[in-house]
Coordinates of C-alpha atoms in Angstrom, one line a residue:
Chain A
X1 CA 12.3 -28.5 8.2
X2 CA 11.6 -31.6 6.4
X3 CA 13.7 -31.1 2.8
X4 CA 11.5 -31.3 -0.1
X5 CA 11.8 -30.6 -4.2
X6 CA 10.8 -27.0 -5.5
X7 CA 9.5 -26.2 -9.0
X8 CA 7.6 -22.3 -10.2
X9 CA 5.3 -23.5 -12.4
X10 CA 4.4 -21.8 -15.6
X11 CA 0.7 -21.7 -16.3
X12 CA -2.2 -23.6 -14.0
X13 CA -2.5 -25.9 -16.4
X14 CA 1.6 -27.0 -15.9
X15 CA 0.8 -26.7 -12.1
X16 CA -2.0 -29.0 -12.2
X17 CA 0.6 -31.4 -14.3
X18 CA 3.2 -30.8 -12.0
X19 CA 1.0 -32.1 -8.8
X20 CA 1.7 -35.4 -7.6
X21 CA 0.9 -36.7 -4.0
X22 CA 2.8 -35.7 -1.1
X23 CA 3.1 -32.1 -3.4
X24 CA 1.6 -28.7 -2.2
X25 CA 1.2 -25.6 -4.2
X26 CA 2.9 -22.4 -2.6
X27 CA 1.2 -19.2 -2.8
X28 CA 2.6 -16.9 -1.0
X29 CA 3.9 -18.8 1.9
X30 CA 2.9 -16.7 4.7
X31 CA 1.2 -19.7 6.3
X32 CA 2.9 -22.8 4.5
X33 CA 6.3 -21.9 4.8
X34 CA 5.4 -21.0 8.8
X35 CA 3.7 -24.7 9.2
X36 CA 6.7 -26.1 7.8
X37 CA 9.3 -24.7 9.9
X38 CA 6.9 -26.1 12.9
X39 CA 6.8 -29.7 11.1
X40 CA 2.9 -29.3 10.6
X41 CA 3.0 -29.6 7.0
X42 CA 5.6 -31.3 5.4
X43 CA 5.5 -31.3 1.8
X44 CA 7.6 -33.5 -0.4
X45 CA 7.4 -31.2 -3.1
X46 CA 6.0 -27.7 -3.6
X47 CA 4.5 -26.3 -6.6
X48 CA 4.9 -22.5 -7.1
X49 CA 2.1 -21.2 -7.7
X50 CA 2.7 -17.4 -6.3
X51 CA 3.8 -16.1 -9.9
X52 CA 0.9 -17.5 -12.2
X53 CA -0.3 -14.8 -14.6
X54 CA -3.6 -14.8 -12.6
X55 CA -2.7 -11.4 -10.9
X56 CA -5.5 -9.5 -12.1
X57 CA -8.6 -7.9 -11.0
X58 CA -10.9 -7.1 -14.1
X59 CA -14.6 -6.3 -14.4
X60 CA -16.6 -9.2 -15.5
X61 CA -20.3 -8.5 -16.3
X62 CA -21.7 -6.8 -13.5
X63 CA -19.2 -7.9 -11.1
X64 CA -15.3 -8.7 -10.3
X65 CA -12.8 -11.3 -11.1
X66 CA -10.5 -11.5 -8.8
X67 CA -7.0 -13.7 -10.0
X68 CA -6.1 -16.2 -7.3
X69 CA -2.5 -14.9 -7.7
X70 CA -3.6 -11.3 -6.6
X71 CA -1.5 -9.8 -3.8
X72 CA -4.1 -9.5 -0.3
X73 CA -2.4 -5.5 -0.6
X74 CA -3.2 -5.1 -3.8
X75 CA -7.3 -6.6 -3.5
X76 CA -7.6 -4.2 -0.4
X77 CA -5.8 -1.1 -2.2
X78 CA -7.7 -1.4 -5.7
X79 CA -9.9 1.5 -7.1
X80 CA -12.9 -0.9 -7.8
X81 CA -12.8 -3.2 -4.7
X82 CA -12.7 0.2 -2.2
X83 CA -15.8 1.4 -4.5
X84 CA -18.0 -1.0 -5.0
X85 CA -16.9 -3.9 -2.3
X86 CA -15.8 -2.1 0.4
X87 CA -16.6 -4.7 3.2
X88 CA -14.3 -6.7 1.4
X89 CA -11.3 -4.1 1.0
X90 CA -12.4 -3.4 4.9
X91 CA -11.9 -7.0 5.7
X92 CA -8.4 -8.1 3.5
X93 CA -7.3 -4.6 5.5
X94 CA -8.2 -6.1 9.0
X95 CA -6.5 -9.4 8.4
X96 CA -2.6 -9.4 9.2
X97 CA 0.0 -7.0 8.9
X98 CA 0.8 -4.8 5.5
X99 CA 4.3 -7.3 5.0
X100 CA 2.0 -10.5 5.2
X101 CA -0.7 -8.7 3.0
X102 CA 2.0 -8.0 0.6
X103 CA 3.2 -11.5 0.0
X104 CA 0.0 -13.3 1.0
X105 CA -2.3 -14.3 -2.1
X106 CA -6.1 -14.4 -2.8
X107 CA -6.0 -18.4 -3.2
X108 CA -4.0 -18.8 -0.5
X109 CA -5.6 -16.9 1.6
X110 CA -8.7 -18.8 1.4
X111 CA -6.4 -22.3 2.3
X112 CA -4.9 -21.5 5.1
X113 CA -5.1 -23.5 7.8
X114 CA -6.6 -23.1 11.2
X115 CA -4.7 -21.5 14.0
X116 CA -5.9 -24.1 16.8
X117 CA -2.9 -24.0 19.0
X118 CA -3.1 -27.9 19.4
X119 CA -2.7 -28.2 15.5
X120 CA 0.0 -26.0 15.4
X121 CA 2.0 -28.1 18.2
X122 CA 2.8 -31.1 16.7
X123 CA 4.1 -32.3 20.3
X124 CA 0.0 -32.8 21.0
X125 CA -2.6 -34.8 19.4
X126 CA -5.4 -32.9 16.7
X127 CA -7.7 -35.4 14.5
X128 CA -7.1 -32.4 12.1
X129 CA -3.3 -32.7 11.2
X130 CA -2.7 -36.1 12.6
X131 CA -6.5 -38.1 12.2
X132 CA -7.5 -40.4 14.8
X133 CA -4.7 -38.9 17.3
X134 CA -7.7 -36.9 19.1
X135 CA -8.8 -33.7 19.8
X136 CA -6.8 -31.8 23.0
X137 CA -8.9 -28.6 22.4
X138 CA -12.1 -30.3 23.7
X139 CA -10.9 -30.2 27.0
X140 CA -8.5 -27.7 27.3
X141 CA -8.0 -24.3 25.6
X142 CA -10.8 -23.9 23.2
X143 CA -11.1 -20.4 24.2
X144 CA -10.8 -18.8 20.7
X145 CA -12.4 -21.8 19.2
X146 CA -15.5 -22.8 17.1
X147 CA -19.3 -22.6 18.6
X148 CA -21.0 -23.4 15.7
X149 CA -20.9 -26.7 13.7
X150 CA -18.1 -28.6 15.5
X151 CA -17.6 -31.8 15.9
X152 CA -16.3 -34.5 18.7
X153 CA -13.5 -34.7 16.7
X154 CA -12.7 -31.0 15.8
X155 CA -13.5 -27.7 17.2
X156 CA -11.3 -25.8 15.2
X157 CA -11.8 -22.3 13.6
X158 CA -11.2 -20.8 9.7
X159 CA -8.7 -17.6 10.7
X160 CA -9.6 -15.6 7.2
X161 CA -11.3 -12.1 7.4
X162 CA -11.0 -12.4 3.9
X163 CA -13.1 -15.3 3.1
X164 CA -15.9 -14.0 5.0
X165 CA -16.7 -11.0 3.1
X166 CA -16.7 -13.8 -0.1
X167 CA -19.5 -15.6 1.8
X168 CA -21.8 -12.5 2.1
X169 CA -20.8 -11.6 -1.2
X170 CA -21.7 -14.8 -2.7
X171 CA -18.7 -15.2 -4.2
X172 CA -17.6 -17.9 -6.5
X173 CA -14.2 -20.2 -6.5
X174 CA -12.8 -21.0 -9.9
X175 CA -10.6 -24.3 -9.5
X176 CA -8.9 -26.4 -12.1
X177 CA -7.4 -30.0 -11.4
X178 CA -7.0 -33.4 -12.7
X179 CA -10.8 -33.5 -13.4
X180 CA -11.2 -30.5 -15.2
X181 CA -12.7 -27.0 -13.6
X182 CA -15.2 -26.4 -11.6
X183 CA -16.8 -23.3 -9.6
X184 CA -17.5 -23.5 -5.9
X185 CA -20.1 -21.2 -4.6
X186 CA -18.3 -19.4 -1.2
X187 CA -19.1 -20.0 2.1
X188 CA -19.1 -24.1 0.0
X189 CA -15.6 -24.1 -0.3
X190 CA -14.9 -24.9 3.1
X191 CA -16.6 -27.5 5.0
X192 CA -17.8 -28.1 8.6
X193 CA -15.2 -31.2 10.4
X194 CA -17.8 -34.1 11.0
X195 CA -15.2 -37.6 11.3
X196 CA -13.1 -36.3 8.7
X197 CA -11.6 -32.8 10.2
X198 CA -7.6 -33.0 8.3
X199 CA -9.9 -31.9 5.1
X200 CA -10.7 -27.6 5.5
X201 CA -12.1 -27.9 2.5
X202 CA -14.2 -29.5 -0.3
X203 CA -11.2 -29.2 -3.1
X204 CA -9.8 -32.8 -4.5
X205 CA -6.1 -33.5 -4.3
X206 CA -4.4 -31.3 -7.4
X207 CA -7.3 -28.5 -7.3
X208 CA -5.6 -25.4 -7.9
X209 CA -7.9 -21.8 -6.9
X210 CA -7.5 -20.1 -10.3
X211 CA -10.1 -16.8 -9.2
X212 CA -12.8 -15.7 -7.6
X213 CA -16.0 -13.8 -9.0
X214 CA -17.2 -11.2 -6.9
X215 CA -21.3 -11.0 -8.1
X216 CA -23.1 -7.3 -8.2
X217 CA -22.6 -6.1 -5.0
X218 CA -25.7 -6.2 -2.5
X219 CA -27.7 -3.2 -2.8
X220 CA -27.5 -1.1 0.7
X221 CA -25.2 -0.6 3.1
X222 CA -22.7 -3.0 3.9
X223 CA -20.0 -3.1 6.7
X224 CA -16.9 -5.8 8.4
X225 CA -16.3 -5.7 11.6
X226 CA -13.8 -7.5 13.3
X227 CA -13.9 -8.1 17.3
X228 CA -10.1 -9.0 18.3
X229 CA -7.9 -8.8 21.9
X230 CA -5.8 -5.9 20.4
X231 CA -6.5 -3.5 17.9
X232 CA -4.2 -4.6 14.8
X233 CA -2.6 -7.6 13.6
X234 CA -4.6 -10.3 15.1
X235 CA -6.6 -12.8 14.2
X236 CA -10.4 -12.5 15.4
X237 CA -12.7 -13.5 18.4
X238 CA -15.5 -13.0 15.8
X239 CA -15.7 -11.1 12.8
X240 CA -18.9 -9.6 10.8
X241 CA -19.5 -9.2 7.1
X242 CA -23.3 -7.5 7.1
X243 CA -24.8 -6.0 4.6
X244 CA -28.0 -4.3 4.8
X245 CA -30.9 -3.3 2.2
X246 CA -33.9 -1.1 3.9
X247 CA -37.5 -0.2 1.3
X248 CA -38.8 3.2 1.7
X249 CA -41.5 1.3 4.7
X250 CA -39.0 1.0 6.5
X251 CA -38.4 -2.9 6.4
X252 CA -35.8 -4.7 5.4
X253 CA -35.8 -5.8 2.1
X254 CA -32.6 -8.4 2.0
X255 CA -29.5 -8.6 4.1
X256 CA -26.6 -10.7 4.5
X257 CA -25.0 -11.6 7.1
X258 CA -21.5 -13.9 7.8
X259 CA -19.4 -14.4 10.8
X260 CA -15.5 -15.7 11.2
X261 CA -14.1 -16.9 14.0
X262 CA -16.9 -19.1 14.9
X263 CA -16.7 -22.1 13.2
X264 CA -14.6 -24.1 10.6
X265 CA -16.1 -22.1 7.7
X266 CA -17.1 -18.7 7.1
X267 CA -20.6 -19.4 8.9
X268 CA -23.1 -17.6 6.6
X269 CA -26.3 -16.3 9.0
X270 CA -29.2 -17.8 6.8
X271 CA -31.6 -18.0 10.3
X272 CA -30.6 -14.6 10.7
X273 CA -30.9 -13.4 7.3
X274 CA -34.7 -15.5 7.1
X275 CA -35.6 -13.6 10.1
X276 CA -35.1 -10.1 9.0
X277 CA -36.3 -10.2 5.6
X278 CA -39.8 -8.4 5.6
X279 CA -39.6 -7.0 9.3
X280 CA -38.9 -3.8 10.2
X281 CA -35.3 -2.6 10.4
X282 CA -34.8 -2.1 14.5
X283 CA -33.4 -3.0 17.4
X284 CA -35.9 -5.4 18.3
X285 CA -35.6 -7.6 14.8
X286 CA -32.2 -7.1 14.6
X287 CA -32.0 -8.8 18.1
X288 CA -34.5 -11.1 17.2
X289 CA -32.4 -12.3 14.0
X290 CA -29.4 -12.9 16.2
X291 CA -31.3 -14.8 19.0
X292 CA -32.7 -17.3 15.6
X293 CA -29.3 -17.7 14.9
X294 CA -27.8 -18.6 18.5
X295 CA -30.3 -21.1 18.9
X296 CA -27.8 -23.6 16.7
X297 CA -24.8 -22.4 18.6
X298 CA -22.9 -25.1 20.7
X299 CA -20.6 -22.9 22.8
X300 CA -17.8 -24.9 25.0
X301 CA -17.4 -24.5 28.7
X302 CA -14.4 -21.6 27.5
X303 CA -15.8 -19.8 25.1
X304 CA -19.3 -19.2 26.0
X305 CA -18.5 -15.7 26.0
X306 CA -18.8 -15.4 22.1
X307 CA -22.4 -15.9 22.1
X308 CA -23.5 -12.6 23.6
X309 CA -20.3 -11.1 21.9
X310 CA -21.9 -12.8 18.2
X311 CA -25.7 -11.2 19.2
X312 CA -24.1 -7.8 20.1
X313 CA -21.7 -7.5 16.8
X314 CA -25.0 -8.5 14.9
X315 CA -26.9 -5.8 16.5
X316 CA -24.7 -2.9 16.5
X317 CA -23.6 -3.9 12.5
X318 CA -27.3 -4.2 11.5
X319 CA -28.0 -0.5 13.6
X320 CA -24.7 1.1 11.8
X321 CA -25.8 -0.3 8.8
X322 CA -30.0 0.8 9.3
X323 CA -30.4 3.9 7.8
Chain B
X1 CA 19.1 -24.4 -6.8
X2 CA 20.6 -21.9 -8.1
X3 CA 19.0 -18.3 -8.3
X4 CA 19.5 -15.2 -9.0
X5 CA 18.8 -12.0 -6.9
X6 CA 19.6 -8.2 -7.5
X7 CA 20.4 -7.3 -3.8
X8 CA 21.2 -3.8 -2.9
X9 CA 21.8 -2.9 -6.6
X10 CA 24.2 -5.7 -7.0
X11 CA 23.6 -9.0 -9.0
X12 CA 23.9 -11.8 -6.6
X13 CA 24.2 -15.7 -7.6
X14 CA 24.1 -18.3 -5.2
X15 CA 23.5 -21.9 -4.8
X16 CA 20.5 -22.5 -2.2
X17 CA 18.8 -25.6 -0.4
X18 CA 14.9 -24.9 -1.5
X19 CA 14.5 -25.0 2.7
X20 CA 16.3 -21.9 3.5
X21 CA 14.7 -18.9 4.1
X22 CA 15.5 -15.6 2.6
X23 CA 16.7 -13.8 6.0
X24 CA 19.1 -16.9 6.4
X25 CA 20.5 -16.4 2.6
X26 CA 20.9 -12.8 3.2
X27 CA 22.4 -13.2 7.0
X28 CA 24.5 -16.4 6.6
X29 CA 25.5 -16.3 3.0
X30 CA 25.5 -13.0 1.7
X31 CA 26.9 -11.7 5.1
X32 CA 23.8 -8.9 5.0
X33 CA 23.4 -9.2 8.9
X34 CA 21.3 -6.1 9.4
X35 CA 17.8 -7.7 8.7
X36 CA 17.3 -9.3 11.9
X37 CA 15.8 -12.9 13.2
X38 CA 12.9 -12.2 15.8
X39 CA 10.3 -14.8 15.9
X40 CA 11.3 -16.6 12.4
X41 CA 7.3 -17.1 11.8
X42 CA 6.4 -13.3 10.5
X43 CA 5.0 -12.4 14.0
X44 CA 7.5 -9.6 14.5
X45 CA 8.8 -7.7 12.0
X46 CA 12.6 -7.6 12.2
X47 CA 13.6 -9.3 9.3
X48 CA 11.5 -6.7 7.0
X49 CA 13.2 -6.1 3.7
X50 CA 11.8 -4.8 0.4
X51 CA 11.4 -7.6 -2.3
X52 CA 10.6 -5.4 -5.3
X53 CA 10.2 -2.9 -3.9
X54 CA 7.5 -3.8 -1.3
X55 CA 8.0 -4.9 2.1
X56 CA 7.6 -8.6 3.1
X57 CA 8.7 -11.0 6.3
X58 CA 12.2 -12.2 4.6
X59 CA 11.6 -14.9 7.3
X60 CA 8.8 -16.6 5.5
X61 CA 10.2 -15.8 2.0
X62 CA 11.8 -19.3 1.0
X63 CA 14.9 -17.7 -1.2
X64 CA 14.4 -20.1 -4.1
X65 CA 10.9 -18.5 -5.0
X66 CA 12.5 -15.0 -4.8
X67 CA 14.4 -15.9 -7.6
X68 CA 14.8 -13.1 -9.8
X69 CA 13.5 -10.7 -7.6
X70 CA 15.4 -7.2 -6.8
X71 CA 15.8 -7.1 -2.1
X72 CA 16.4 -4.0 -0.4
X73 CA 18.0 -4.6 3.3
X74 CA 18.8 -1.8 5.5
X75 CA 22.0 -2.2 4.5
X76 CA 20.6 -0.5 0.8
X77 CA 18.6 2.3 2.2
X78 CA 21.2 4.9 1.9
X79 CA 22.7 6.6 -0.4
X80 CA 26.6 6.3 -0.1
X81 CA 27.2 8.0 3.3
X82 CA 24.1 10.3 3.4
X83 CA 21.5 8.4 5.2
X84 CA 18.1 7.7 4.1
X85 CA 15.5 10.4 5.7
X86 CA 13.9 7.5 7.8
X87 CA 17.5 7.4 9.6
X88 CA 18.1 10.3 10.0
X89 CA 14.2 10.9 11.7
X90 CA 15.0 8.2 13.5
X91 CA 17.9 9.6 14.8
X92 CA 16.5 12.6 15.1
X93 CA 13.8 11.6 17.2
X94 CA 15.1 8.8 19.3
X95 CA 13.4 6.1 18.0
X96 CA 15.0 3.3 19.1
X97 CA 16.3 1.6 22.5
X98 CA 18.1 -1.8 22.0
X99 CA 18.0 -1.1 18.2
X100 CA 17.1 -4.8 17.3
X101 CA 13.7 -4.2 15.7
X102 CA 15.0 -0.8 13.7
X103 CA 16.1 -2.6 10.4
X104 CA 12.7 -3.8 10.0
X105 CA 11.3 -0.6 11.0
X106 CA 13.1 0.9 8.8
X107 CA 12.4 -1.2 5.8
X108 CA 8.6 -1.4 6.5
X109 CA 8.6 2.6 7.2
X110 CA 10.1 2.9 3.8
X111 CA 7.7 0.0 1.6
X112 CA 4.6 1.4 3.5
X113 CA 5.2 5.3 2.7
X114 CA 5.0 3.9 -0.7
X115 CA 1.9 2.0 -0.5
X116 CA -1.1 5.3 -0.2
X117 CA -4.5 3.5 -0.5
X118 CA -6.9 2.7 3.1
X119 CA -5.8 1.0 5.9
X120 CA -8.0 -0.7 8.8
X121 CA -8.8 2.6 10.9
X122 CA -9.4 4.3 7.5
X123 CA -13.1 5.5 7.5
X124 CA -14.1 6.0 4.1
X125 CA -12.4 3.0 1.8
X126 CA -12.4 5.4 -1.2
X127 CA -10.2 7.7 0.4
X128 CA -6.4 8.3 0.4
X129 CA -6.0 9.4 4.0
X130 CA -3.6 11.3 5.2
X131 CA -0.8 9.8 7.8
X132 CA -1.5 10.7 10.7
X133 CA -0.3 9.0 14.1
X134 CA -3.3 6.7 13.7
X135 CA -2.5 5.7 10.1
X136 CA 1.0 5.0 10.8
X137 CA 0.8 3.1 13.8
X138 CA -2.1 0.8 12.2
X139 CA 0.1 0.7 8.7
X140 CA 3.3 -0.1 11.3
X141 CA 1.8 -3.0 13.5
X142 CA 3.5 -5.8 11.8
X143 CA 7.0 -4.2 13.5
X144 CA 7.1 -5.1 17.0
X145 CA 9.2 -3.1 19.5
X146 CA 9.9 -4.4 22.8
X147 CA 11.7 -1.5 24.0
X148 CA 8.3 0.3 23.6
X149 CA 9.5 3.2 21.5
X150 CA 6.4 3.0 19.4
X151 CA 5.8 6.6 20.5
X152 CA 9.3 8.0 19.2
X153 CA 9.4 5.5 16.0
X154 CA 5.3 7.6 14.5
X155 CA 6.8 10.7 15.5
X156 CA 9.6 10.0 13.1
X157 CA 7.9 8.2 10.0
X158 CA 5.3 11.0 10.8
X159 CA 8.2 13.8 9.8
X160 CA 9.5 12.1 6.7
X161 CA 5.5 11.3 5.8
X162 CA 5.1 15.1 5.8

């Protein structure tokens, strides 16, 4: 491991102050600290950020704020999350294993990085951690990798369950930086690769995830499934956050729908979602809704196999969810 | 750096790089060699020990932001010479081969019998379910065993769960 300057900042604001390039903030290190021992990052200096007092999880209006700060463990173990969010307790519980939940945080849960075996391997190419070096995955095992919005430069996935419950839940990202704060409206924080694939997401150099605000919850029934090669502590082949509103006549008044594992954002289903509002809450539109939103998907020769596994975890969610 | 660590009960200074990892400070300096090196990238489980009381991958805990923090290795799980009731189950019920994943068994049996709330397989996310073989070996999965005495290693948390 590179060797690099260490510094627990005080407040955000004293983080923000402390940034300087070639600096990352730490969270809690489950990902940064494993990216540096494998020389993908390599940070001059790193800003602790882990032990900010923005550990909280407090009502706010008619929803949630969440502090960026806040333990994965303790967002999927808290009295109001299980209650009123429980697609999102269901899917920080899917993600990892109870010691990586307990050090992993909310903010840097959301930044991690992809889990493309090519990035992690700096002895290959990837436009993503090296840009211009090209993209290995293209060509050669791509299995697990994106079939919506990829690029010819990147075809990597976003590996958080997390973050795509926050997309159905259309939840919001407070940052603070050098420019001041601003709020991100999820699945926006992260973007899709295009020619510029090293950047995940949409934040500027020295923005710092301060919270996110979890909005009402969606009226109905809502569910996260995740679809994954064994049956606890790994990352998906596609995940599911649905959530399902049905009137009395039996159609479907709103729904929301995101998937993981597909692409290199939380991919939010708004074909899908279109599709369903106003028809009646079946098999046939449920399959109907999934077929809208295939007909965007860009599957590679080796992982073609996660469109019909995409239309059948749409299907089966939707029926769970029907009442 | 320096930092500070209570570890075991005892106050523990030391003088750290900010690179090295809290399994190394705890194996190489502190001469705590029961937390174990596996993968080194939190895959495994073996270097499981309780930072405050909850269970984390020592591995990908640089030591330098644990400063201040109060570690529990297996080394700290019993009391004087009577052994903590996950080693004695384990004993008990055979739930080891080669022994090299046990301290972090151990450790993460012990932080995740603390923990209650719903797991993955729970059903119902407002419920506290109770432990049963299912619970543990979902609440368990970041512990690898490559002896494969998974079987041995529920039935034991499952007796001191009880």
């Amino acid at each position: 491991m590179r060797s690099f300057e260490y510094a627990r900042a005080g407040d955000p604001a004293d983080a923000v102050a402390r940034f300087r390039p070639g600096a990352m903030y730490l969270g809690g290190g489950t990902n940064l600290v494993d990216l540096m021992r494998l020389g993908v990052a390599e940070p001059e200096f790193l800003v602790d950020v882990s032990r900010l007092p923005l550990d909280r999880i407090e009502p706010d209006g008619d929803g949630l704020r969440v502090g960026a700060a806040v333990r994965n463990s303790d967002l999927g173990a808290h009295p109001l999350v299980r209650e009123r969010y429980p697609m999102l307790a269901r899917a920080v519980l899917a993600g990892a294993s109870g010691q990586i939940r307990n050090m992993a945080t909310v903010g840097g849960n959301l930044l991690q990085r992809t889990r493309c075996p090519y990035f992690q391997d700096v002895s290959k190419p990837c436009n993503k951690r090296q840009p211009g070096s090209g993209c290995p995955a293209i060509a050669g095992d791509h299995s697990n990798l994106a079939i919506f919005g990829h690029s010819s430069a990147c075809v990597a996935t976003h590996p958080s369950d997390m973050a795509v419950a926050l997309a159905a839940l259309d939840a919001r990202v407070h940052v603070t930086g050098p420019g001041g704060d601003r709020v991100i409206p999820m699945p926006g924080l992260h973007r899709l690769p295009g020619d510029e694939p090293e950047r995940d997401t949409v934040l500027a150099p020295g923005e710092l995830v301060t919270a996110v605000h979890l909005p009402a919850p969606p009226p109905g029934a809502s569910r996260y499934r995740k679809v994954r090669e064994r049956a606890s502590f790994a990352f998906a082949l596609v995940s599911i956050a649905a959530a399902l509103d049905v009137a009395e006549d039996g159609t479907v008044r709103d729904c929301r729908i995101a998937l993981g594992a597909v692409a290199h954002a939380p991919w939010r289903c708004e074909r899908a979602e279109r599709a369903l509002r106003g028809a009646p809450a079946g098999e046939e539109s449920f399959t109907r809704a999934a077929g809208a939103e295939l007909e965007q998907a860009r599957p590679l020769p080796r992982n073609a196999h996660k469109v019909p596994l995409v239309r059948n975890l749409i299907v089966l969610t939707l029926l769970e969810l029907a009442p | 750096m320096e930092i500070t660590l209570r570890v075991n009960g005892s106050r523990r200074t030391v003088e750290v790089d900010p690179r090295v990892s809290l399994l190394d400070l705890l194996r190489e300096r502190l001469g705590l060699t029961g937390s174990k090196k596996g993968c080194d990238h939190g895959q495994c489980g073996a270097c499981t020990v309780l930072i405050d009381g909850r269970r984390a991958n020592a591995c990908l805990a640089l030591a330098v932001a644990q400063d201040g923090s109060d570690i529990t290795t297996v080394e700290g799980l019993a009391d004087g010479d009577r052994p903590h009731p996950l080693q004695a189950a384990f004993i008990e019920h055979d739930a080891f081969q080669c022994g090299y994943c046990t301290p972090g068994q151990l450790c993460s049996a012990a932080g995740m019998l603390a923990e209650g709330g719903p797991s993955a397989v729970t059903e119902d996310m407002a419920a506290d379910p109770a432990l049963t073989a299912e619970e543990i070996r979902e609440r368990m999965s970041g512990n690898l065993c490559r002896c494969g005495a998974y079987p041995n290693i529920v039935t034991a948390i499952a007796e001191v769960a009880r």
